Each structure stands twice: as C-alpha cells, then as structure tokens.
Coordinates of C-alpha atoms in Angstrom, one line a residue:
Chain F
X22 CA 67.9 9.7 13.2
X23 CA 69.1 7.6 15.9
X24 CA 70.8 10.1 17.7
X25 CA 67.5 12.6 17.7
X26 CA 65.4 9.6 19.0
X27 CA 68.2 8.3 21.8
X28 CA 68.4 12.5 23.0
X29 CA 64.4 12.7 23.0
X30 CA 64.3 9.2 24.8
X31 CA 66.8 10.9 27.2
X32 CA 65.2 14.5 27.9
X33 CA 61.8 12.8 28.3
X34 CA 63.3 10.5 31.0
X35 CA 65.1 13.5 32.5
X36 CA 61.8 15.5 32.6
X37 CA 59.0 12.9 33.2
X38 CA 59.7 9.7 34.3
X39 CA 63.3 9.8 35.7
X40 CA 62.9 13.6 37.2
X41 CA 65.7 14.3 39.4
X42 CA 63.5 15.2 42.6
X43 CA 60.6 12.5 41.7
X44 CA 62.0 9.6 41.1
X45 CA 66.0 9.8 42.0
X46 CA 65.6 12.2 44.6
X47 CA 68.1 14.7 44.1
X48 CA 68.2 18.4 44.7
X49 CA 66.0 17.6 47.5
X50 CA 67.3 20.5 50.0
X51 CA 66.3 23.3 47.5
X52 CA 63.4 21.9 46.3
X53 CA 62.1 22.4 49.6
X54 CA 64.1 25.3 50.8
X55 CA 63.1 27.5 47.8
X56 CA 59.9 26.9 46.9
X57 CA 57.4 28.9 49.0
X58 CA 57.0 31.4 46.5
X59 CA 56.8 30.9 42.4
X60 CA 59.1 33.8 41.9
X61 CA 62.0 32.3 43.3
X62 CA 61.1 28.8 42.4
X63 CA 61.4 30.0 38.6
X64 CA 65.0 31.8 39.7
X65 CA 66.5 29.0 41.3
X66 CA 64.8 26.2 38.5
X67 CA 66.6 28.3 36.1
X68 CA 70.0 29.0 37.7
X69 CA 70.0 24.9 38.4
X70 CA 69.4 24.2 34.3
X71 CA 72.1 26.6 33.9
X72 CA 74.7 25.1 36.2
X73 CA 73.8 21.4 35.4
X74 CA 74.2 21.9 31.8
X75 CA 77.7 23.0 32.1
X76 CA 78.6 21.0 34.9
X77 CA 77.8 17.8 32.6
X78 CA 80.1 19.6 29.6
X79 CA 83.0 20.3 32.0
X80 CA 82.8 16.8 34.4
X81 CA 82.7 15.1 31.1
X82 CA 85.7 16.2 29.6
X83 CA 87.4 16.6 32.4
X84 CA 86.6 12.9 32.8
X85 CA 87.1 11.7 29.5
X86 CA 90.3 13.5 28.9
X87 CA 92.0 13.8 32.3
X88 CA 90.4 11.3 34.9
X89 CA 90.4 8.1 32.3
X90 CA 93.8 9.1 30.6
X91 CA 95.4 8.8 34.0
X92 CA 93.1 5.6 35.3
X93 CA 91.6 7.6 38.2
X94 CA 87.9 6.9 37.5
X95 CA 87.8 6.3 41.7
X96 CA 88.9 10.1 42.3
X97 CA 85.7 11.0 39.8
X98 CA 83.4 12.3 43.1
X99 CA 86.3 14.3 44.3
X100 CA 87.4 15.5 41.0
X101 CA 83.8 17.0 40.1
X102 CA 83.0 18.3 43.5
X103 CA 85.9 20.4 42.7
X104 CA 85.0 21.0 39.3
X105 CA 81.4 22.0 40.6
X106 CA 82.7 24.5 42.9
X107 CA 85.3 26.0 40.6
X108 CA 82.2 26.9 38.0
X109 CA 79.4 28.6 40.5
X110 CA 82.3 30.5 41.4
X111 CA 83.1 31.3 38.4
X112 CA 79.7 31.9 37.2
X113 CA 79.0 33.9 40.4
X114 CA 81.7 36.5 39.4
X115 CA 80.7 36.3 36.0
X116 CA 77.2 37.3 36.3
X117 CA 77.7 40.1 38.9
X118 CA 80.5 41.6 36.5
X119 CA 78.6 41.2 32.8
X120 CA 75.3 40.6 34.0
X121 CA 74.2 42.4 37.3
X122 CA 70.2 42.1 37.1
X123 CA 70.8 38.3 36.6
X124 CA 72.4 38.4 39.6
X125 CA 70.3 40.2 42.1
X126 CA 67.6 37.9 40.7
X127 CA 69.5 35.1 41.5
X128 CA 71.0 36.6 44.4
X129 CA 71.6 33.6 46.9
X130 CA 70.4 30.6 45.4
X131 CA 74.0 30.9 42.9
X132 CA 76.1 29.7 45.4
X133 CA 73.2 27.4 47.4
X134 CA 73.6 25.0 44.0
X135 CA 77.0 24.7 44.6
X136 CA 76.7 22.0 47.3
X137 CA 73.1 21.0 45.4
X138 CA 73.5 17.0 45.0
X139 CA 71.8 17.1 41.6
X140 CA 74.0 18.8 40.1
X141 CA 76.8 16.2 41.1
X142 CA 74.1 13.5 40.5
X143 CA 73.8 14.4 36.9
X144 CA 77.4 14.4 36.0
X145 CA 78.6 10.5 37.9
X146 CA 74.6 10.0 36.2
X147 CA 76.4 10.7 32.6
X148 CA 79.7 8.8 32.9
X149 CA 77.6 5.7 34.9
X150 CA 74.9 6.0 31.9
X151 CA 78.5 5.8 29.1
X152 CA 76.8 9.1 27.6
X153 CA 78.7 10.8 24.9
X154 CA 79.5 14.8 25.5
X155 CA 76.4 15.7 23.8
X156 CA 74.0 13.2 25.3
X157 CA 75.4 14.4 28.5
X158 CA 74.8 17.6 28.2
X159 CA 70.9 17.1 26.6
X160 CA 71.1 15.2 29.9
X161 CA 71.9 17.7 32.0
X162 CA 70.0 20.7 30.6
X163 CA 67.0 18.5 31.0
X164 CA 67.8 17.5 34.0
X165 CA 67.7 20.9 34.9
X166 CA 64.3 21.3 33.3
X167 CA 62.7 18.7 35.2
X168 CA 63.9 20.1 38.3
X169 CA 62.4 23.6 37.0
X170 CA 59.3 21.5 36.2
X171 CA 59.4 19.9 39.9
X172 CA 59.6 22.7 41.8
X173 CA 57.1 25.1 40.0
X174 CA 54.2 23.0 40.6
X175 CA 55.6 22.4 44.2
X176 CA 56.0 25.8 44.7
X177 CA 52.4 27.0 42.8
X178 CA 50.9 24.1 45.4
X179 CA 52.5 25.1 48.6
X180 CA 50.9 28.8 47.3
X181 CA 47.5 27.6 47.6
X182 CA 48.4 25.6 50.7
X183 CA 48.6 28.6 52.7
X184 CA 44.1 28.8 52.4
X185 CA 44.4 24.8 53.0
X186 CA 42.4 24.3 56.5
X187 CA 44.9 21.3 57.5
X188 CA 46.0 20.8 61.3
X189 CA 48.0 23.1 62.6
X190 CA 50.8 20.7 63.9
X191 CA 51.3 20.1 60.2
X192 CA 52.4 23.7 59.4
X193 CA 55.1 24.3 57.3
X194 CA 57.7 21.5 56.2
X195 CA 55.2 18.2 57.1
X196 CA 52.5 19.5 55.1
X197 CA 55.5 20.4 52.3
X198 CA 57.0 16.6 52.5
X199 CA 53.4 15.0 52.1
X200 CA 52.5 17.4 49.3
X201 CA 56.3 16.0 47.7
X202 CA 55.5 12.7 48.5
X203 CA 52.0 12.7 46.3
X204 CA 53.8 14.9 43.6
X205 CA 56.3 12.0 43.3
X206 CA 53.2 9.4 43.8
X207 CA 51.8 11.0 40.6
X208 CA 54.8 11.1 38.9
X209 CA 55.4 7.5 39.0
X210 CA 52.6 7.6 36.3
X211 CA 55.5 8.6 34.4
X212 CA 57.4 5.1 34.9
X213 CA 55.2 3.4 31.9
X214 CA 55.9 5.5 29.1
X215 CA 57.2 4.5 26.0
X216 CA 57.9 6.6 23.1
X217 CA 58.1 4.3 20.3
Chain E
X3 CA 101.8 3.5 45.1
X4 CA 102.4 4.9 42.0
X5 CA 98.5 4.9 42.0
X6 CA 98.5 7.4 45.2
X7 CA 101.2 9.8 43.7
X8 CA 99.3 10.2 39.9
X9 CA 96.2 10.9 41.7
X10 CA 98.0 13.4 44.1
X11 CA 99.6 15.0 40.9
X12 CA 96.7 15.1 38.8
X13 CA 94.2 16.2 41.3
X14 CA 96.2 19.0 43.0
X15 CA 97.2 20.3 39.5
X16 CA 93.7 20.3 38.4
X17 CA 92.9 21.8 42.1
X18 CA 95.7 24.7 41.3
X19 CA 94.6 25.3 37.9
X20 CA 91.1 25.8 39.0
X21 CA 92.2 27.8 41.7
X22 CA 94.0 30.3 39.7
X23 CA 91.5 30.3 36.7
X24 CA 89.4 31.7 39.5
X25 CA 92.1 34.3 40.9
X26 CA 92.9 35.5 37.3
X27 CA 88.6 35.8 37.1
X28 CA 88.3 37.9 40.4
X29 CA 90.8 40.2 38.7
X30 CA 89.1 40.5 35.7
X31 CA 85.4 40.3 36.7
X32 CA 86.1 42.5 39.3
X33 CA 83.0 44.7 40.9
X34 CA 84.5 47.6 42.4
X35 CA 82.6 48.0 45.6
X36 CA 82.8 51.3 47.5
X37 CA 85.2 51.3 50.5
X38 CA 83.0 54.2 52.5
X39 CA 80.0 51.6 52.4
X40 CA 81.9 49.5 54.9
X41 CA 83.2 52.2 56.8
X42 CA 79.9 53.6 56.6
X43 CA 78.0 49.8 57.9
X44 CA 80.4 50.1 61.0
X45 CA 78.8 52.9 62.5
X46 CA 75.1 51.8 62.4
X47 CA 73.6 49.6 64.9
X48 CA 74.0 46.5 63.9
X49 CA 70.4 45.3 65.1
X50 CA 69.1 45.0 61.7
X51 CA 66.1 46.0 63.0
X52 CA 64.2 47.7 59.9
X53 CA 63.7 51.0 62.0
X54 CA 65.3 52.8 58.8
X55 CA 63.0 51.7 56.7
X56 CA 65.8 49.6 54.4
X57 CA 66.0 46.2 54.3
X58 CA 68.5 45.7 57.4
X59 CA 71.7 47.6 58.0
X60 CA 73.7 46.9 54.7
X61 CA 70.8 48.3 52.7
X62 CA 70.5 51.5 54.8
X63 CA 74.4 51.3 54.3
X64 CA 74.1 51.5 50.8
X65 CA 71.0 53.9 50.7
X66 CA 73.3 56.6 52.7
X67 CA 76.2 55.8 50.6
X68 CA 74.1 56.7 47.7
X69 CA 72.6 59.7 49.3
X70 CA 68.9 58.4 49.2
X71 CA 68.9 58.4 52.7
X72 CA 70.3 61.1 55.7
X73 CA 73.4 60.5 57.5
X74 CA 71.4 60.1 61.1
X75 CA 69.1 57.5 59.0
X76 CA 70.0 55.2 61.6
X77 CA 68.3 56.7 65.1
X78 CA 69.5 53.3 67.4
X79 CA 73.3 54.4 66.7
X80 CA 73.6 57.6 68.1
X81 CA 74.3 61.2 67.5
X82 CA 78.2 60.0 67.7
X83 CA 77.9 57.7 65.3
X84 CA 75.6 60.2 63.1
X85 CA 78.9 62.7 63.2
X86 CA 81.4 59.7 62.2
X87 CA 79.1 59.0 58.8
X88 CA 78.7 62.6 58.2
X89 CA 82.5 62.7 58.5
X90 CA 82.7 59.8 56.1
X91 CA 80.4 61.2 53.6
X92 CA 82.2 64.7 53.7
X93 CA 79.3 66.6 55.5
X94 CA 78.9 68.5 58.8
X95 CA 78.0 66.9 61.8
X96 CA 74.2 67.1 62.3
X97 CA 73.0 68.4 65.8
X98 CA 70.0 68.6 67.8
X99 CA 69.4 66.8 71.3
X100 CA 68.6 63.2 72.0
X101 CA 65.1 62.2 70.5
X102 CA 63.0 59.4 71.9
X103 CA 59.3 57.9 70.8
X104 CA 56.7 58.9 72.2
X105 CA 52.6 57.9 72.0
X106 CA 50.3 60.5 71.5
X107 CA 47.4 59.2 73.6
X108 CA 46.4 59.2 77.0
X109 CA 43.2 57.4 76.4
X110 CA 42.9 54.0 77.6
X111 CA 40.7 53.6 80.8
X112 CA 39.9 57.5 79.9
X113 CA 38.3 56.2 76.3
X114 CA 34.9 55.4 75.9
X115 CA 35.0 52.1 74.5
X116 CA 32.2 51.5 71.4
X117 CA 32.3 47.0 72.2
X118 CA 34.5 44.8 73.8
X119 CA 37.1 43.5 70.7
X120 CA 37.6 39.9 71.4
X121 CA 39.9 38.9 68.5
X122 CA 43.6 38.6 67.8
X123 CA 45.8 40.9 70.0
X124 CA 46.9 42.4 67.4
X125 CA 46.2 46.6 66.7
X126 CA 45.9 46.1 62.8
X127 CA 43.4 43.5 63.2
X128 CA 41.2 45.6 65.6
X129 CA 41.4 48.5 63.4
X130 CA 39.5 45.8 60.9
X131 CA 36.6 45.1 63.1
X132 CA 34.0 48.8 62.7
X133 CA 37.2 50.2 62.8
X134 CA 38.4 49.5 66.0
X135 CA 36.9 49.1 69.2
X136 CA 37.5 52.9 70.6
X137 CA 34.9 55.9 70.1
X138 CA 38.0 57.8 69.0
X139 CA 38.8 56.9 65.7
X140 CA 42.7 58.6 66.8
X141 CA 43.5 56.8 69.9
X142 CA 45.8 54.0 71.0
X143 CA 44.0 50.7 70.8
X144 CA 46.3 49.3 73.4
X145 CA 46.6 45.9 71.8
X146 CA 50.7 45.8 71.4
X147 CA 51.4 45.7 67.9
X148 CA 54.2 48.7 68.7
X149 CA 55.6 46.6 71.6
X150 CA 56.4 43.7 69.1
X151 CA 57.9 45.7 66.9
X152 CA 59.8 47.5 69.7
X153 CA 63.3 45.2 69.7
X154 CA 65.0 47.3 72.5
X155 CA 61.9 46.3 75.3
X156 CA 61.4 50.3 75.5
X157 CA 57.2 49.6 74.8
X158 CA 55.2 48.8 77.1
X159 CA 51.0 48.7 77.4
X160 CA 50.8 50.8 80.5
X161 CA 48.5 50.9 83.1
X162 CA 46.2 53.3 81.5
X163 CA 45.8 50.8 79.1
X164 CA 47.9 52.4 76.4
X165 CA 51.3 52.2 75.2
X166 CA 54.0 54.1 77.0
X167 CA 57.5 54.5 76.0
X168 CA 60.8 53.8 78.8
X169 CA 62.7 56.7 77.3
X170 CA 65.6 55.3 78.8
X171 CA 65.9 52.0 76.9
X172 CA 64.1 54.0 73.7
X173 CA 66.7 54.6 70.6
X174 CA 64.2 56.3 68.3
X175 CA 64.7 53.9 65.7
X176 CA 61.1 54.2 64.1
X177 CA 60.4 50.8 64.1
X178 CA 56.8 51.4 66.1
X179 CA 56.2 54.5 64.9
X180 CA 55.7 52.4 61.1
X181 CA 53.8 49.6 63.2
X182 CA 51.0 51.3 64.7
X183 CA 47.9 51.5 62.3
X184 CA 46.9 55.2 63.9
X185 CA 50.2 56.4 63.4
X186 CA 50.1 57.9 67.1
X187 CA 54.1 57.7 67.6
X188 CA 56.3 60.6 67.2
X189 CA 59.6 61.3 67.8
X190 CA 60.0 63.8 70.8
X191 CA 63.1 65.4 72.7
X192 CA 64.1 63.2 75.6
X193 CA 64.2 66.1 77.4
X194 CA 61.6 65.3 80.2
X195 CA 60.7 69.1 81.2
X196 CA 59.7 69.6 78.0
X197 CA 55.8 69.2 77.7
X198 CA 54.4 66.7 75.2
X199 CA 50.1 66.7 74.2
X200 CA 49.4 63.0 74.9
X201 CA 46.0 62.6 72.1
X202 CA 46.1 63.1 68.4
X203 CA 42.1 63.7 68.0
X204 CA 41.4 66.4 65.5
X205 CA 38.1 66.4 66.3
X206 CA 36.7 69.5 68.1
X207 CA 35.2 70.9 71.3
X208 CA 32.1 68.6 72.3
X209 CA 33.3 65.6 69.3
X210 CA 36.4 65.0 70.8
X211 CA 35.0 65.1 74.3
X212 CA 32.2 62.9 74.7
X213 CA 34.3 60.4 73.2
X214 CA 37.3 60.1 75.9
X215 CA 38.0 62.0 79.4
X216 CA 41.3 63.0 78.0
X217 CA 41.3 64.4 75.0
X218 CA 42.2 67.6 73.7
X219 CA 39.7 69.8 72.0
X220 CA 41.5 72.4 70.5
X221 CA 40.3 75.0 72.6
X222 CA 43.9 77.0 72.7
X223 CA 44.1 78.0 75.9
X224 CA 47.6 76.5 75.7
X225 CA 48.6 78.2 72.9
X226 CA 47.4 81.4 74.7
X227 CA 49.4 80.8 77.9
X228 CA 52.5 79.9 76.0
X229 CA 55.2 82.9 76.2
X230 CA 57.4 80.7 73.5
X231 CA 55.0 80.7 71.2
X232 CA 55.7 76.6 71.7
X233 CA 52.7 75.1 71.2
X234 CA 49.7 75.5 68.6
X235 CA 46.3 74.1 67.9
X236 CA 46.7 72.4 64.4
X237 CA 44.3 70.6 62.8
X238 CA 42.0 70.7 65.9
X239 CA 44.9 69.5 68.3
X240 CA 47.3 71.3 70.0
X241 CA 50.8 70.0 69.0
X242 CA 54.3 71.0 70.2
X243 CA 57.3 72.3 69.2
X244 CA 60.1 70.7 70.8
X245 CA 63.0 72.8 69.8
X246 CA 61.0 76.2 71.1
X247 CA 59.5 74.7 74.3
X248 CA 61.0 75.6 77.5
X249 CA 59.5 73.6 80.1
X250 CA 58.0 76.2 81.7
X251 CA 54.5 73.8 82.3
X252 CA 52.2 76.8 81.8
X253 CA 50.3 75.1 79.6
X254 CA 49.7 72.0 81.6
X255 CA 47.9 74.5 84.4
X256 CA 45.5 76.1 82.4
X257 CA 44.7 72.8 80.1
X258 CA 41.1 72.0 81.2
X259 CA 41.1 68.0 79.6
X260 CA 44.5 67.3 81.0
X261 CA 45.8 66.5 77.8
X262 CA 49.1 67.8 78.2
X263 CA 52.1 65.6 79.8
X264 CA 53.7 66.1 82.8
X265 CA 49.8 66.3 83.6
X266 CA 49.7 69.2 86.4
X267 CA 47.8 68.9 89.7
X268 CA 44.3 70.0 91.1
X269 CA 46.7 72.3 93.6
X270 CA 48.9 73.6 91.0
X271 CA 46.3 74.5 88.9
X272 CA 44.4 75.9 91.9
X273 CA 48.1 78.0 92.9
X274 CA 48.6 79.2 89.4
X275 CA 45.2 80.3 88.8
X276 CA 45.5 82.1 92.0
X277 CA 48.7 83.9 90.9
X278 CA 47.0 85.0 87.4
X279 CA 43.9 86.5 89.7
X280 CA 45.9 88.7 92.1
X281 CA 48.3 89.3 88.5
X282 CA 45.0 90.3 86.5
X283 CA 43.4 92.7 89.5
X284 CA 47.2 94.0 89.9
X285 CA 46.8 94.8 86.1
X286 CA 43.3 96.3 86.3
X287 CA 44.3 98.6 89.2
X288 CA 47.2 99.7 87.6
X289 CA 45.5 100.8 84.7
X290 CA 42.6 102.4 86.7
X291 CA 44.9 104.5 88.6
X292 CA 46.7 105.2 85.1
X293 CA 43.3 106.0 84.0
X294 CA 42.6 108.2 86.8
X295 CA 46.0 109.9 86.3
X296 CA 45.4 111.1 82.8
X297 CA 42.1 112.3 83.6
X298 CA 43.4 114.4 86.0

C-alpha cells in the first residue's frame, strides 16, 4: 500500500501543487508559444506526456546503470540532453514511419520538445528527488499531465481573451504573461494540500 | 585525470551508440519521399505567396506531384517554368500567351455612391455595411483589400478611384483575384491591343445605368460590330474572349457607356461613325443600282 499512496502523493504534486509551469516554471517557452488555440494545446500537452514519460525511463537507467557505475553523476545534464535528443529523434522517425496521422497532428511541436526544459527538468527532478524507475516514470507521465492540464486552460483562456476589451498596448504576449501569472497565483492554492 | 578520460570514454560511446541507433532507425523507419517533388518545388516561385491556393509552395509542390493540381498551378513562375514541371511530370508543355490580372470596373468617380462608408479600409468590411457603399452591387469598392494581397506591388487604387493593375510588375498569381469580396478580377492576356470590358454589372439597360456613368448595359452593339465573333453579352455584360480577339478596337467605337478598355475617343468615334455612313449609303446605292438592273 505504501507504494500506491507514495505514486498518488507524487502524481498529485506533479499535477496540482508542484505543476511544472505553475510552480517550477518549466516548459515555459511552449506554454506560451503554443497555446493560442485548444487544438494544438491538446497536441503538444500530449506529445510532452509522451516524451517526458520515456525520457524519465531512459535518463533513469541510463543514470543508474551507466552514469553512477562510472562515478560521473557531474556529466548527468550533458548525458540526458543527449539522451533527450536521441529519443524525439527517434520518436520523430518512428511516428512518421508507423504512425503518419500522429504525426501531421503533431507536426512541429515533435521536435520543439526537444530543447523543452521540462522535459530535462523532470529527469535531474527524479534522480535529485532518489526516485525509483517506477516512481520516476509516474513522475514524469504526470508531469506531462500537469503540463497538458496547464496549458488547456491557458490556451481555452487566451480563446476568450481575444472578446476581452483590454488596452491595446497589452496585445498579444503581455496580456498572455499576466493571464500566466494569475493561473499560477491560483494555483498556489494548490501548495496546502494534504492527502492523508 | 583518469576522471576526464572515463567521462570522455563513457560519454562519447554513449554519444556513438545513440548516434547509430538513430542511423540504423533512418534506415528502417524510412519514408520514401518522391524525388520529382523537389525537382518539382525548384521551379515554383518561391514567394510562398498563397496565389495557388495551397498552403505555400511545398504544398502546391505536393498538390502537382499528386495531380490535384495543373502543372502552370503556379502563375508567378512563368510559362518556362510551367514547361520544366510539365517535363518533370511526363506531360506536354502547356501554351498560351502571357496572362496578367485585370479589374473589371471602371466605376469609381463614375459610380453613384449610396453614403459615404467611414469604417475600416478594408473591401470585406464595406461589403458588411447595406452591402457596400456603391449603388452597383458589382463594382470595385476601391478600398484596397486586392492591393494588400497583391505581394508583387502590381495593385494600385487608381485615380478613378478603383483598383488598376501595372501589368508589368503583375505575375497572375491569383492572390487578389481570391481577396476581392466582388470577385471583379480576372485573368486577361497581357496583350495590350486586346480590348478588355472594364464593369461586371449584369444588370440591364436603364438598372445598370442610373447607377454608374460607366457601365455596360448589355445592349450588344459590341457583339454586333465584332467581325471575330470576340465578344458577347452574357449574363447582361458583355465579356471577352481573349484568345479570339484581335485588337481591331471596333467595339470600343461604337460602345455608347464607354465601358470597353482602351476607351476610344469623341473623334474616333465621330471618324468611324463617319466611315460606317458613307460605307452604309455606298451599300444602299449599290443595291439600288442592282435593283434597278434586274428590273431592267
């Protein structure tokens, strides 16, 4: 039972009150880059879950087998930037080979996550946090789904914002940044919460 | 040191294992991607400028490479470059002249205007207001919306007060033609002899004259005149056909709106209705002598 409380402790901090844009502020660049409509917001929340979850498999066993074995835990940034980049690639030529609709639908924002710093976040986040592979990857895969989380509601707010009769000077990205900055206000509410 | 040469070791072999995972990957997860589609991308314009109607060159690429779309989809690049795709795609060379846009109103000042339109400069927008601020619910607004579109600068609001094309810089790439909300843009040949009906109102005889000084009114006098058998009253406007007119301007002199471009003068119209007199009593004397003849 322990384990099933420690994950659920863990995906409810991933998702609520430690949410990578919120609260750590990571993965800003997409959030705001990709979130003027729903549609895509949905794509690229998705394709983030995707490549966060198996970025915190791979970074941790190539961590716990390679990086410690050899006493190179300095090298760990380096090693899983590369690591990072090897999977979208992967991925990249994976999808448009097996799974072509996929793809198109994720179209650019594939490649956009591999320089996205939550991803990277959440895998030096699992080896700072001494998570085991499968807390690590419940880690990342919610991770992934608070960032999904995040950047639908941005996105469904910055939808309505377009009938919003604000300034003009604040048209487009300062109007987007306040609207972030309450988002994360709100989610601070989060902070409290105690499951048990 | 030893530190330096174990993270060297480890990091480069992870770096080279990675690295040919991948390669062995592109292999296998190869998408084999038509060579002819970049041969085919070379010969368009490069502008991206939408005139096609695909989203920006690659797609028109891969529209024409597919077959959804002609070989001289793109207008901007050229007759030449119309052949080279043709050639790529296996097909003959299409031919025909040099076509460039062309506005199919000389309203403007002409037009009687139905209120003054104080809102966006924007042709879709006016079109919103009581549907636009013109009598003529066919003529060019003259608010610009085909000038923004234009991204060669060959659109200009002239000083009639509607929008003229520079033939010169013109490429016939469409992108106008889709922005104006009357649809009063037409591809025409660039040939400049060749006589082109400047208003696209359907309406007839007294309808589409109280509303502007230079509209046509489908009276057919020009389609009459014509010894090509060029131009025709359709729909209640006389329209053109590029391919069978001459340039002989016959038309333009007997046109009693003025209507029809190169517009001709009060003394050429005053020289060639002269000529058709002394032609027409030259006629009638011919047959009363013949007339005369016979009865003899």
């Amino acid at each position: 039972m322990d384990t099933v409380f420690s994950l659920l402790a863990i995906s409810l901090g991933a998702i609520l009150s430690n949410n990578f844009i919120f609260s750590q502020f990571l993965g800003i660049c997409p959030f705001l880059g990709v979130s003027k409509k729903v549609d895509t917001a949905v794509g690229m929340g998705f394709a983030v879950t995707f490549v966060m979850g198996l970025a915190s498999a791979i970074t941790w066993l190539v961590n716990t087998f390679i990086l410690v074995k050899f006493d190179l835990m300095y090298m760990q940034t380096v090693a899983f930037i590369l690591v990072i980049a090897s999977l979208v690639q992967f991925i990249e030529m994976f999808l448009q080979k097996s799974m072509p609709t996929l793809y198109t639908a994720l179209g650019v924002y594939l490649p956009l996550i591999t320089t996205n710093c939550a991803v990277l976040g959440v895998a030096l986040l699992n080896i700072q946090n001494n998570y085991s592979f499968i807390e690590s990857v419940v880690y990342g895969i919610t991770g992934g789904l608070g960032f999904l989380l995040a950047i639908v509601l941005f996105a469904s707010i910055r939808e309505k914002l377009i009938f919003a009769d604000y300034p003009k000077c604040w048209d487009g990205f300062p109007i987007a940044l306040v609207t972030a900055g309450l988002m994360a206000l709100a989610f601070m509410g989060f902070s409290g919460l105690q499951v048990w | 040191m030893g530190n330096v040469i174990a993270a060297l070791l480890v990091l480069g072999i992870l770096g080279a294992l990675f690295g040919l995972v991948l390669s062995v990957a592109s292999k296998i997860f190869e998408v084999k991607k038509d060579p002819r589609e970049e041969a085919i991308l070379s010969h368009l314009a490069g502008a991206n400028c939408g005139g096609c109607g695909f989203p920006g060159c690659g797609g028109c690429a891969a529209a024409i490479l597919a077959g959804t779309a002609p070989v001289t989809a793109c207008a901007p690049a050229g007759p030449e470059n119309a052949a080279a795709i043709a050639k790529i795609m296996g097909q003959e060379a299409p031919t025909g002249e040099r076509q460039v846009a062309f506005v199919r109103c000389n309203g403007g000042t002409n037009a009687v205007k139905r209120y003054e339109y104080v809102g966006v400069k924007d042709c879709i927008s006016a079109t919103k207001v009581a549907a636009g601020p013109l009598e003529c619910a066919f003529g060019c607004l003259g608010f610009g919306s085909c000038v923004n579109a234009c991204q060669f600068g060959a659109m200009s609001i002239g000083p009639g007060g509607t929008a003229v094309v520079d033939p010169d810089k013109c490429t016939n790439c469409g992108a106008c033609m889709s922005a104006c909300p009357r649809k009063l843009i037409v591809s025409v040949p660039a040939n400049e002899k060749k006589v082109k009906v400047a208003c696209a109102n359907k309406d007839k005889g007294k309808a589409a004259m109280s509303v502007c000084k230079a509209s046509c009114i489908g009276c057919g006098l020009c389609q009459k005149e014509c010894k090509k058998d060029a131009i025709h009253v359709v729909d209640g406007v006389a329209v053109v056909d590029g391919e069978k007119c001459i340039g002989c301007k016959l038309c333009t002199k007997v046109c009693p709106r003025d209507a029809i471009l190169p517009i001709a003068t009060a003394e050429e119209k005053e020289k060639y209705k002269a000529i058709k007199k002394a032609q027409a009593e030259k006629a009638k004397a011919a047959a009363e002598a013949k007339a005369a003849e016979s009865a003899q």
